[in-house]
Amino acid sequence: MKKLEGKMIATGGIIGIIAALLVKFGNPVNMGVCVACFFRDIAGGLGLHRAQVVQYLRPEIPGFILGSFGMAKAKGEFKSRGGATPLIRFILGFFLMVGALVFLGCPLRMILRLANGDLNALVGLVGYAAGIAVGIEFLKRGFTLGKSTAQPAASGYTMPVLALGILGLLIAAPAFVFFSESGPGAMKAPMLMSLGAGLLIGAMLQRTRLCTAGGFRDAMLIKDFHYLWGLIGIFVFALAGNLVFNFEAFKLGFAGQPIAHTEHIWNFLGMALAGVTAVLLGGCPLRQTILAGEGDSDAAVTILGLIAGAAFAHNFGLAASANGVPLNGKIAVIIGFIVVLIIGVSVVQHVNRQSIATRSKKEGGASVGI
Amino acid sequence: MDYYCVMTFNSTSHALNFEKLFKGRGIAVRLMPVPRQVSSSCGTAAELPCQLREEIQKLCHQQHIEYDEVHMIHHKQQKNWFADWIKK
């Protein structure tokens, strides 16, 4: 068992160090790796939203997908599969992104922010755990998005091909693609370095299945700390990496943190929304990206939901900024909770009806004779 | 080669029902993340004593505990430099 823990800490540690290095070489501070932010930047780069400061076709994301794809192919684990309640996945992915952009970062960036002294991320962490606890209550009552089934090859190859397309657009840089000239979108590590980091992380995570939501969920639900060790590895090594490579950017406190705000309630609620949606989806945005690379088209639909969520978040003025959370963003988070609650109750009711139906069918034969 | 058995489920609540049933009967079952040899989902599985697996499956049918499959997993002896290093 000890050996596995070492492996998880090592995986997390490499991600933490890569994140610190990407910041050193140009990515925005505390955003060495951020899955939500990078999908948001890609949505901007494709012109799906027009927030001029967050538009860039981040090569890390195609890296995650293709790294996972390559590793899954090499190990014979690539399987085209899907068909497990895709529309609900899209909606959950959408609101996961809304929650993340109100907090300003996905769960991975939350850990990286914490590792750079940003205590607002601690509030986010408590919110994330609270959201996961709510999600677990739904799981206990029977919530499931069903079992995926084998699908045509074209379905599983969609995301890897899309990843290649994004890389192609990044390199060709046609006029219809947007690149930020200022702001976080203009801050970037060299393209090949970002891509290489993405490929490495993608390949590693395909092997280890590390998932930020899974880490907390398993710790709370079944007292299993396998994935949590990986998260601890990310935190410890990102902290060490930041102190070594980005010492001048390290700052302990709430105020004046990079790409962050101090509205505690909304840091809490934003991450709580991300937590509950991630648990219901069976994985955080990072995990969904890895799964999409290994042929899971349900995860691919979730990613489309994330991208749509990011586009709406900026088009409708929902996303937070260093100035705080706009009113629209607050309303969107509340709508998100209502929608998630309705989905949760609806699925649980459906599952319970199904199980009563199959039971009465099984027992039906016996009762006739009585 | 070392091995152990796991049962996979279609939903987490099935796994929880399973645990409740067998813990109460004093059978050593333990919930765990699904081992990657079986599936790469982010879900929950249960480790169980291999010699009891047929009995357990029978009891699951009787008690309406839904499960997916039972797998036998072989431990592979792998070298991992980092894990060795951490242990030092």
Short mmCIF file of C-alpha atoms in Angstrom, two decimals:
data_model
loop_
_atom_site.label_atom_id
_atom_site.label_comp_id
_atom_site.label_asym_id
_atom_site.label_seq_id
_atom_site.Cartn_x
_atom_site.Cartn_y
_atom_site.Cartn_z
CA MET A 1 0.00 0.00 0.00
CA LYS A 2 2.90 2.32 0.88
CA LYS A 3 4.27 1.92 -2.60
CA LEU A 4 1.02 3.18 -4.16
CA GLU A 5 0.96 6.20 -1.89
CA GLY A 6 4.50 7.05 -2.98
CA LYS A 7 3.38 6.84 -6.60
CA MET A 8 0.47 9.20 -6.02
CA ILE A 9 2.62 11.71 -4.12
CA ALA A 10 5.18 11.54 -6.93
CA THR A 11 2.51 12.13 -9.60
CA GLY A 12 1.12 15.09 -7.70
CA GLY A 13 4.62 16.33 -7.04
CA ILE A 14 5.53 16.39 -10.72
CA ILE A 15 2.33 18.34 -11.50
CA GLY A 16 3.16 20.81 -8.71
CA ILE A 17 6.69 21.39 -9.97
CA ILE A 18 5.57 21.68 -13.60
CA ALA A 19 2.98 24.27 -12.53
CA ALA A 20 5.65 26.32 -10.75
CA LEU A 21 7.97 26.07 -13.77
CA LEU A 22 5.25 27.13 -16.24
CA VAL A 23 4.68 30.26 -14.12
CA LYS A 24 8.41 30.96 -14.14
CA PHE A 25 8.46 30.70 -17.92
CA GLY A 26 5.47 32.92 -18.56
CA ASN A 27 2.08 31.55 -17.46
CA PRO A 28 0.06 33.85 -15.16
CA VAL A 29 0.89 33.58 -11.46
CA ASN A 30 -0.85 30.66 -9.69
CA MET A 31 -2.02 29.52 -13.12
CA GLY A 32 0.81 27.23 -14.14
CA VAL A 33 -1.89 24.68 -14.76
CA CYS A 34 -5.59 25.52 -14.51
CA VAL A 35 -8.01 23.42 -16.46
CA ALA A 36 -11.02 25.73 -16.16
CA CYS A 37 -8.98 28.84 -17.00
CA PHE A 38 -7.36 27.16 -19.97
CA PHE A 39 -10.68 25.99 -21.41
CA ARG A 40 -11.93 29.55 -20.86
CA ASP A 41 -8.91 30.91 -22.75
CA ILE A 42 -9.51 28.41 -25.56
CA ALA A 43 -13.19 29.43 -25.73
CA GLY A 44 -11.91 33.01 -26.05
CA GLY A 45 -9.29 32.10 -28.64
CA LEU A 46 -12.00 30.51 -30.76
CA GLY A 47 -14.07 33.66 -30.43
CA LEU A 48 -16.86 32.00 -28.43
CA HIS A 49 -16.54 34.90 -25.99
CA ARG A 50 -14.93 38.30 -26.56
CA ALA A 51 -13.28 39.04 -23.23
CA GLN A 52 -10.09 40.43 -24.73
CA VAL A 53 -7.83 39.60 -21.81
CA VAL A 54 -8.50 35.86 -21.73
CA GLN A 55 -8.09 34.61 -25.29
CA TYR A 56 -5.39 32.08 -26.10
CA LEU A 57 -5.36 28.55 -27.49
CA ARG A 58 -3.54 27.11 -24.47
CA PRO A 59 -1.44 24.18 -25.71
CA GLU A 60 -1.55 22.50 -22.28
CA ILE A 61 -5.13 21.32 -22.89
CA PRO A 62 -4.44 19.54 -26.22
CA GLY A 63 -1.38 18.21 -24.39
CA PHE A 64 -3.52 16.65 -21.65
CA ILE A 65 -5.85 15.08 -24.20
CA LEU A 66 -3.14 13.77 -26.52
CA GLY A 67 -0.89 12.63 -23.65
CA SER A 68 -3.77 10.61 -22.25
CA PHE A 69 -4.66 9.37 -25.75
CA GLY A 70 -1.10 8.23 -26.46
CA MET A 71 -0.72 6.47 -23.11
CA ALA A 72 -4.13 4.80 -23.38
CA LYS A 73 -3.29 3.62 -26.90
CA ALA A 74 0.13 2.31 -25.83
CA LYS A 75 -1.38 0.39 -22.91
CA GLY A 76 -4.37 -0.89 -24.87
CA GLU A 77 -6.80 1.09 -22.71
CA PHE A 78 -8.25 3.33 -25.39
CA LYS A 79 -11.93 2.43 -25.63
CA SER A 80 -14.56 4.37 -27.49
CA ARG A 81 -17.45 4.50 -25.04
CA GLY A 82 -20.26 6.77 -23.90
CA GLY A 83 -23.99 7.25 -23.95
CA ALA A 84 -24.53 7.63 -20.21
CA THR A 85 -26.93 10.59 -19.83
CA PRO A 86 -24.92 13.03 -21.97
CA LEU A 87 -27.28 16.04 -21.75
CA ILE A 88 -27.19 16.09 -17.95
CA ARG A 89 -23.40 15.84 -18.14
CA PHE A 90 -23.34 18.87 -20.44
CA ILE A 91 -25.44 20.90 -18.00
CA LEU A 92 -23.36 19.83 -14.98
CA GLY A 93 -20.18 20.71 -16.91
CA PHE A 94 -21.68 24.10 -17.76
CA PHE A 95 -22.38 24.98 -14.12
CA LEU A 96 -19.10 23.50 -12.95
CA MET A 97 -17.42 26.12 -15.12
CA VAL A 98 -19.68 28.91 -13.83
CA GLY A 99 -18.74 27.99 -10.25
CA ALA A 100 -15.06 27.80 -11.13
CA LEU A 101 -15.08 31.20 -12.87
CA VAL A 102 -16.83 32.85 -9.92
CA PHE A 103 -14.09 31.47 -7.65
CA LEU A 104 -11.49 32.11 -10.39
CA GLY A 105 -9.97 28.71 -11.00
CA CYS A 106 -10.68 25.02 -11.18
CA PRO A 107 -9.98 22.77 -8.16
CA LEU A 108 -6.43 22.27 -9.39
CA ARG A 109 -5.77 26.02 -9.46
CA MET A 110 -7.35 26.20 -6.01
CA ILE A 111 -4.56 23.92 -4.74
CA LEU A 112 -1.93 25.92 -6.64
CA ARG A 113 -3.28 29.21 -5.25
CA LEU A 114 -3.10 27.78 -1.76
CA ALA A 115 0.47 26.68 -2.44
CA ASN A 116 1.36 30.28 -3.19
CA GLY A 117 -0.09 31.71 0.01
CA ASP A 118 -3.50 32.78 -1.35
CA LEU A 119 -5.78 32.17 1.64
CA ASN A 120 -8.91 32.89 -0.43
CA ALA A 121 -8.25 29.42 -1.84
CA LEU A 122 -8.63 28.04 1.69
CA VAL A 123 -12.17 29.41 1.70
CA GLY A 124 -12.61 27.83 -1.73
CA LEU A 125 -11.27 24.53 -0.42
CA VAL A 126 -13.82 24.47 2.40
CA GLY A 127 -16.51 25.24 -0.18
CA TYR A 128 -15.25 22.51 -2.50
CA ALA A 129 -15.33 19.96 0.34
CA ALA A 130 -18.83 21.12 1.31
CA GLY A 131 -20.01 20.75 -2.29
CA ILE A 132 -18.52 17.28 -2.45
CA ALA A 133 -20.30 16.37 0.80
CA VAL A 134 -23.61 17.42 -0.79
CA GLY A 135 -22.78 15.37 -3.89
CA ILE A 136 -22.01 12.36 -1.70
CA GLU A 137 -25.48 12.58 -0.15
CA PHE A 138 -26.90 12.20 -3.66
CA LEU A 139 -24.56 9.26 -4.36
CA LYS A 140 -25.70 7.55 -1.15
CA ARG A 141 -29.30 7.90 -2.25
CA GLY A 142 -28.55 6.17 -5.52
CA PHE A 143 -27.47 8.98 -7.87
CA THR A 144 -25.80 7.61 -10.99
CA LEU A 145 -25.46 8.81 -14.56
CA GLY A 146 -25.61 5.18 -15.70
CA LYS A 147 -23.22 2.85 -17.39
CA SER A 148 -21.42 3.85 -20.57
CA THR A 149 -21.52 1.45 -23.49
CA ALA A 150 -19.23 0.78 -26.43
CA GLN A 151 -19.51 3.38 -29.20
CA PRO A 152 -18.25 3.69 -32.78
CA ALA A 153 -14.55 4.54 -33.07
CA ALA A 154 -15.38 7.98 -34.52
CA SER A 155 -16.98 8.94 -31.23
CA GLY A 156 -13.90 8.15 -29.14
CA TYR A 157 -11.50 9.83 -31.56
CA THR A 158 -13.44 13.12 -31.58
CA MET A 159 -11.61 14.81 -28.70
CA PRO A 160 -8.08 13.75 -29.74
CA VAL A 161 -8.80 15.04 -33.27
CA LEU A 162 -10.24 18.28 -31.85
CA ALA A 163 -7.06 18.64 -29.77
CA LEU A 164 -4.97 18.32 -32.93
CA GLY A 165 -7.22 20.92 -34.56
CA ILE A 166 -6.62 23.38 -31.72
CA LEU A 167 -2.86 22.86 -32.02
CA GLY A 168 -3.12 23.36 -35.79
CA LEU A 169 -4.98 26.65 -35.30
CA LEU A 170 -2.46 27.74 -32.68
CA ILE A 171 0.45 27.19 -35.06
CA ALA A 172 -1.26 28.54 -38.20
CA ALA A 173 -2.80 31.46 -36.25
CA PRO A 174 -5.39 32.42 -38.88
CA ALA A 175 -7.06 35.84 -38.61
CA PHE A 176 -10.27 34.42 -37.11
CA VAL A 177 -8.47 33.15 -34.01
CA PHE A 178 -8.09 35.58 -31.11
CA PHE A 179 -4.94 36.11 -29.09
CA SER A 180 -4.95 38.42 -26.06
CA GLU A 181 -2.52 41.32 -26.28
CA SER A 182 -2.70 42.06 -22.57
CA GLY A 183 -3.96 40.41 -19.39
CA PRO A 184 -3.68 36.77 -18.33
CA GLY A 185 -4.36 35.56 -21.88
CA ALA A 186 -1.18 37.24 -23.07
CA MET A 187 0.93 35.61 -20.36
CA LYS A 188 2.18 32.28 -21.59
CA ALA A 189 5.08 29.90 -21.33
CA PRO A 190 6.75 28.99 -24.65
CA MET A 191 4.41 26.90 -26.82
CA LEU A 192 6.53 23.74 -26.94
CA MET A 193 7.14 23.83 -23.22
CA SER A 194 3.41 24.17 -22.49
CA LEU A 195 2.59 21.37 -24.91
CA GLY A 196 5.30 19.13 -23.46
CA ALA A 197 4.07 19.78 -19.91
CA GLY A 198 0.52 18.98 -21.01
CA LEU A 199 1.59 15.74 -22.70
CA LEU A 200 3.53 14.60 -19.66
CA ILE A 201 0.72 15.41 -17.22
CA GLY A 202 -1.85 13.81 -19.54
CA ALA A 203 0.14 10.59 -19.82
CA MET A 204 0.80 10.43 -16.07
CA LEU A 205 -2.79 11.08 -15.10
CA GLN A 206 -4.05 8.48 -17.55
CA ARG A 207 -1.96 5.95 -15.60
CA THR A 208 -2.70 7.12 -12.07
CA ARG A 209 -6.34 8.33 -12.46
CA LEU A 210 -5.64 11.20 -10.08
CA CYS A 211 -8.76 13.33 -9.64
CA THR A 212 -9.28 16.27 -7.28
CA ALA A 213 -12.95 15.48 -6.72
CA GLY A 214 -12.19 11.76 -6.36
CA GLY A 215 -9.59 12.53 -3.70
CA PHE A 216 -12.01 14.30 -1.41
CA ARG A 217 -14.93 12.03 -2.24
CA ASP A 218 -13.09 8.80 -1.41
CA ALA A 219 -11.63 10.29 1.77
CA MET A 220 -15.09 11.31 2.98
CA LEU A 221 -17.20 8.47 1.62
CA ILE A 222 -15.07 5.33 1.97
CA LYS A 223 -12.14 6.60 4.09
CA ASP A 224 -9.72 5.79 1.28
CA PHE A 225 -6.88 8.28 0.95
CA HIS A 226 -5.26 7.00 -2.26
CA TYR A 227 -6.04 10.03 -4.44
CA LEU A 228 -5.81 12.50 -1.57
CA TRP A 229 -2.11 11.68 -1.35
CA GLY A 230 -1.75 12.90 -4.92
CA LEU A 231 -3.42 16.20 -4.02
CA ILE A 232 -1.11 16.59 -1.03
CA GLY A 233 1.79 15.92 -3.42
CA ILE A 234 0.59 18.73 -5.73
CA PHE A 235 0.33 21.14 -2.81
CA VAL A 236 3.68 20.35 -1.19
CA PHE A 237 5.71 20.33 -4.39
CA ALA A 238 3.97 23.39 -5.85
CA LEU A 239 4.75 25.22 -2.61
CA ALA A 240 8.38 24.12 -2.76
CA GLY A 241 8.56 24.90 -6.49
CA ASN A 242 7.10 28.37 -5.96
CA LEU A 243 9.54 29.14 -3.16
CA VAL A 244 12.45 28.07 -5.37
CA PHE A 245 11.39 29.42 -8.78
CA ASN A 246 8.90 32.22 -8.08
CA PHE A 247 9.93 33.44 -4.65
CA GLU A 248 9.14 37.08 -5.41
CA ALA A 249 5.51 36.15 -6.22
CA PHE A 250 4.88 34.25 -2.97
CA LYS A 251 2.55 36.14 -0.65
CA LEU A 252 0.60 34.89 2.36
CA GLY A 253 -2.77 36.52 2.94
CA PHE A 254 -6.16 37.37 1.48
CA ALA A 255 -5.77 40.80 -0.13
CA GLY A 256 -4.02 41.59 -3.40
CA GLN A 257 -3.58 38.00 -4.56
CA PRO A 258 -3.08 37.52 -8.31
CA ILE A 259 -6.26 36.84 -10.32
CA ALA A 260 -8.33 36.40 -7.18
CA HIS A 261 -10.92 38.31 -5.14
CA THR A 262 -11.72 38.38 -1.42
CA GLU A 263 -15.50 37.88 -1.45
CA HIS A 264 -15.48 34.91 0.89
CA ILE A 265 -19.11 33.91 0.43
CA TRP A 266 -18.67 33.67 -3.33
CA ASN A 267 -15.30 31.93 -3.15
CA PHE A 268 -17.05 29.39 -0.94
CA LEU A 269 -20.21 29.04 -3.04
CA GLY A 270 -18.37 29.04 -6.38
CA MET A 271 -16.20 26.13 -5.34
CA ALA A 272 -19.14 24.40 -3.62
CA LEU A 273 -20.98 24.46 -6.96
CA ALA A 274 -17.85 23.07 -8.64
CA GLY A 275 -17.59 20.37 -5.95
CA VAL A 276 -21.14 19.10 -6.16
CA THR A 277 -21.14 19.06 -9.98
CA ALA A 278 -17.73 17.33 -10.11
CA VAL A 279 -18.88 14.56 -7.78
CA LEU A 280 -22.09 14.02 -9.73
CA LEU A 281 -20.02 13.91 -12.93
CA GLY A 282 -17.60 11.42 -11.35
CA GLY A 283 -14.56 13.63 -11.86
CA CYS A 284 -13.12 17.16 -11.83
CA PRO A 285 -12.37 19.08 -15.08
CA LEU A 286 -8.83 17.68 -15.18
CA ARG A 287 -10.09 14.10 -14.89
CA GLN A 288 -12.76 14.73 -17.56
CA THR A 289 -10.06 15.96 -19.94
CA ILE A 290 -7.96 12.83 -19.38
CA LEU A 291 -11.01 10.57 -19.83
CA ALA A 292 -11.91 12.34 -23.08
CA GLY A 293 -8.41 11.49 -24.35
CA GLU A 294 -8.90 7.79 -23.71
CA GLY A 295 -12.13 7.57 -25.72
CA ASP A 296 -14.80 8.48 -23.18
CA SER A 297 -17.30 10.54 -25.16
CA ASP A 298 -19.34 11.26 -22.01
CA ALA A 299 -16.31 13.13 -20.72
CA ALA A 300 -16.04 14.83 -24.12
CA VAL A 301 -19.64 16.07 -23.77
CA THR A 302 -18.77 17.33 -20.29
CA ILE A 303 -15.87 19.27 -21.79
CA LEU A 304 -18.20 20.84 -24.37
CA GLY A 305 -20.35 21.85 -21.39
CA LEU A 306 -17.31 23.41 -19.72
CA ILE A 307 -16.46 25.36 -22.87
CA ALA A 308 -20.06 26.52 -23.30
CA GLY A 309 -20.13 27.53 -19.64
CA ALA A 310 -16.96 29.57 -20.09
CA ALA A 311 -18.33 31.29 -23.19
CA PHE A 312 -21.59 32.22 -21.44
CA ALA A 313 -19.75 33.25 -18.28
CA HIS A 314 -17.89 35.95 -20.18
CA ASN A 315 -20.64 36.88 -22.63
CA PHE A 316 -23.18 37.36 -19.82
CA GLY A 317 -20.74 38.96 -17.40
CA LEU A 318 -20.88 36.14 -14.86
CA ALA A 319 -17.16 35.59 -14.37
CA ALA A 320 -15.43 37.18 -11.40
CA SER A 321 -12.31 39.29 -11.66
CA ALA A 322 -9.85 40.83 -9.23
CA ASN A 323 -12.57 43.46 -8.59
CA GLY A 324 -14.97 40.83 -7.26
CA VAL A 325 -18.03 38.89 -8.36
CA PRO A 326 -20.57 40.71 -10.56
CA LEU A 327 -24.27 40.47 -9.65
CA ASN A 328 -24.91 38.31 -12.72
CA GLY A 329 -22.32 35.84 -11.50
CA LYS A 330 -23.98 35.58 -8.09
CA ILE A 331 -27.37 34.96 -9.69
CA ALA A 332 -25.83 32.35 -12.00
CA VAL A 333 -24.32 30.45 -9.06
CA ILE A 334 -27.70 30.38 -7.31
CA ILE A 335 -29.40 29.20 -10.50
CA GLY A 336 -26.64 26.59 -10.76
CA PHE A 337 -27.43 25.21 -7.30
CA ILE A 338 -31.16 25.07 -8.10
CA VAL A 339 -30.53 23.26 -11.39
CA VAL A 340 -28.11 20.80 -9.79
CA LEU A 341 -30.60 20.10 -7.00
CA ILE A 342 -33.39 19.44 -9.49
CA ILE A 343 -31.13 17.15 -11.53
CA GLY A 344 -30.03 15.29 -8.39
CA VAL A 345 -33.56 14.72 -7.12
CA SER A 346 -34.81 13.75 -10.57
CA VAL A 347 -32.05 11.16 -11.08
CA VAL A 348 -32.50 9.68 -7.59
CA GLN A 349 -36.27 9.38 -8.13
CA HIS A 350 -35.71 7.72 -11.49
CA VAL A 351 -33.16 5.25 -10.09
CA ASN A 352 -35.45 4.31 -7.20
CA ARG A 353 -38.42 3.76 -9.52
CA GLN A 354 -36.25 1.55 -11.75
CA SER A 355 -35.01 -0.55 -8.86
CA ILE A 356 -38.53 -1.04 -7.46
CA ALA A 357 -39.66 -2.07 -10.93
CA THR A 358 -36.89 -4.67 -11.35
CA ARG A 359 -37.44 -6.03 -7.85
CA SER A 360 -41.16 -6.49 -8.26
CA LYS A 361 -40.47 -8.18 -11.59
CA LYS A 362 -38.04 -10.60 -9.94
CA GLU A 363 -40.40 -11.35 -7.07
CA GLY A 364 -43.48 -11.29 -9.22
CA GLY A 365 -43.13 -14.93 -10.27
CA ALA A 366 -43.10 -16.15 -6.69
CA SER A 367 -46.03 -14.10 -5.48
CA VAL A 368 -48.35 -15.53 -8.13
CA GLY A 369 -48.24 -18.96 -6.51
CA ILE A 370 -49.15 -17.74 -3.04
CA MET B 1 2.13 -13.84 -7.58
CA ASP B 2 -0.19 -12.19 -5.10
CA TYR B 3 -3.84 -11.56 -5.96
CA TYR B 4 -7.06 -10.20 -4.57
CA CYS B 5 -10.70 -9.99 -5.67
CA VAL B 6 -12.85 -6.93 -6.23
CA MET B 7 -16.49 -6.46 -7.07
CA THR B 8 -17.50 -3.52 -9.21
CA PHE B 9 -20.86 -1.74 -9.16
CA ASN B 10 -22.90 0.44 -11.45
CA SER B 11 -23.50 3.03 -8.77
CA THR B 12 -21.90 4.10 -5.53
CA SER B 13 -25.07 3.47 -3.55
CA HIS B 14 -24.97 -0.19 -4.59
CA ALA B 15 -21.44 -0.38 -3.24
CA LEU B 16 -22.59 1.19 0.03
CA ASN B 17 -25.48 -1.27 0.32
CA PHE B 18 -23.03 -4.09 -0.32
CA GLU B 19 -20.72 -2.89 2.43
CA LYS B 20 -23.59 -2.54 4.89
CA LEU B 21 -24.80 -6.09 4.21
CA PHE B 22 -21.45 -7.83 4.60
CA LYS B 23 -19.95 -5.74 7.38
CA GLY B 24 -23.00 -6.73 9.43
CA ARG B 25 -22.24 -10.39 8.74
CA GLY B 26 -18.63 -10.16 9.78
CA ILE B 27 -17.22 -10.76 6.27
CA ALA B 28 -14.08 -8.75 5.57
CA VAL B 29 -15.07 -6.50 2.68
CA ARG B 30 -13.53 -3.10 2.09
CA LEU B 31 -14.58 -0.29 -0.24
CA MET B 32 -11.82 1.13 -2.44
CA PRO B 33 -11.39 3.15 -5.64
CA VAL B 34 -11.87 0.94 -8.72
CA PRO B 35 -8.43 -0.57 -9.47
CA ARG B 36 -7.13 0.65 -12.78
CA GLN B 37 -6.65 -2.88 -14.11
CA VAL B 38 -10.44 -3.19 -14.19
CA SER B 39 -11.65 0.14 -15.48
CA SER B 40 -10.43 3.68 -15.44
CA SER B 41 -13.61 5.15 -14.00
CA CYS B 42 -13.42 7.35 -10.92
CA GLY B 43 -15.79 5.00 -9.05
CA THR B 44 -16.03 2.77 -6.02
CA ALA B 45 -15.38 -0.97 -5.82
CA ALA B 46 -15.23 -3.49 -2.97
CA GLU B 47 -12.38 -5.80 -2.08
CA LEU B 48 -13.55 -9.22 -0.89
CA PRO B 49 -12.03 -12.55 0.18
CA CYS B 50 -11.57 -14.56 -3.05
CA GLN B 51 -12.51 -17.87 -1.41
CA LEU B 52 -15.92 -16.48 -0.47
CA ARG B 53 -16.78 -14.87 -3.77
CA GLU B 54 -19.40 -17.41 -4.88
CA GLU B 55 -21.12 -17.29 -1.53
CA ILE B 56 -21.05 -13.48 -1.62
CA GLN B 57 -22.50 -13.37 -5.12
CA LYS B 58 -25.29 -15.73 -4.07
CA LEU B 59 -26.11 -13.60 -1.06
CA CYS B 60 -26.14 -10.49 -3.27
CA HIS B 61 -28.77 -12.11 -5.49
CA GLN B 62 -30.88 -13.09 -2.51
CA GLN B 63 -30.64 -9.67 -0.88
CA HIS B 64 -31.15 -7.73 -4.16
CA ILE B 65 -27.73 -6.10 -4.02
CA GLU B 66 -26.94 -5.11 -7.57
CA TYR B 67 -23.37 -5.47 -8.73
CA ASP B 68 -21.52 -5.34 -12.03
CA GLU B 69 -18.74 -7.94 -12.02
CA VAL B 70 -16.21 -9.74 -9.84
CA HIS B 71 -12.59 -9.54 -10.91
CA MET B 72 -9.45 -11.25 -9.72
CA ILE B 73 -6.55 -8.82 -9.70
CA HIS B 74 -2.93 -9.86 -9.72
CA HIS B 75 -0.43 -7.72 -7.92
CA LYS B 76 2.45 -6.91 -10.19
CA GLN B 77 5.83 -6.47 -8.63
CA GLN B 78 6.90 -3.12 -9.96
CA LYS B 79 9.93 -1.06 -9.21
CA ASN B 80 9.27 2.57 -8.51
CA TRP B 81 12.31 4.65 -7.77
CA PHE B 82 10.35 7.50 -6.24
CA ALA B 83 8.36 5.28 -3.89
CA ASP B 84 11.57 3.60 -2.78
CA TRP B 85 13.15 6.97 -2.28
CA ILE B 86 10.20 8.28 -0.24
CA LYS B 87 10.36 5.24 2.04
CA LYS B 88 14.01 5.83 2.90
#
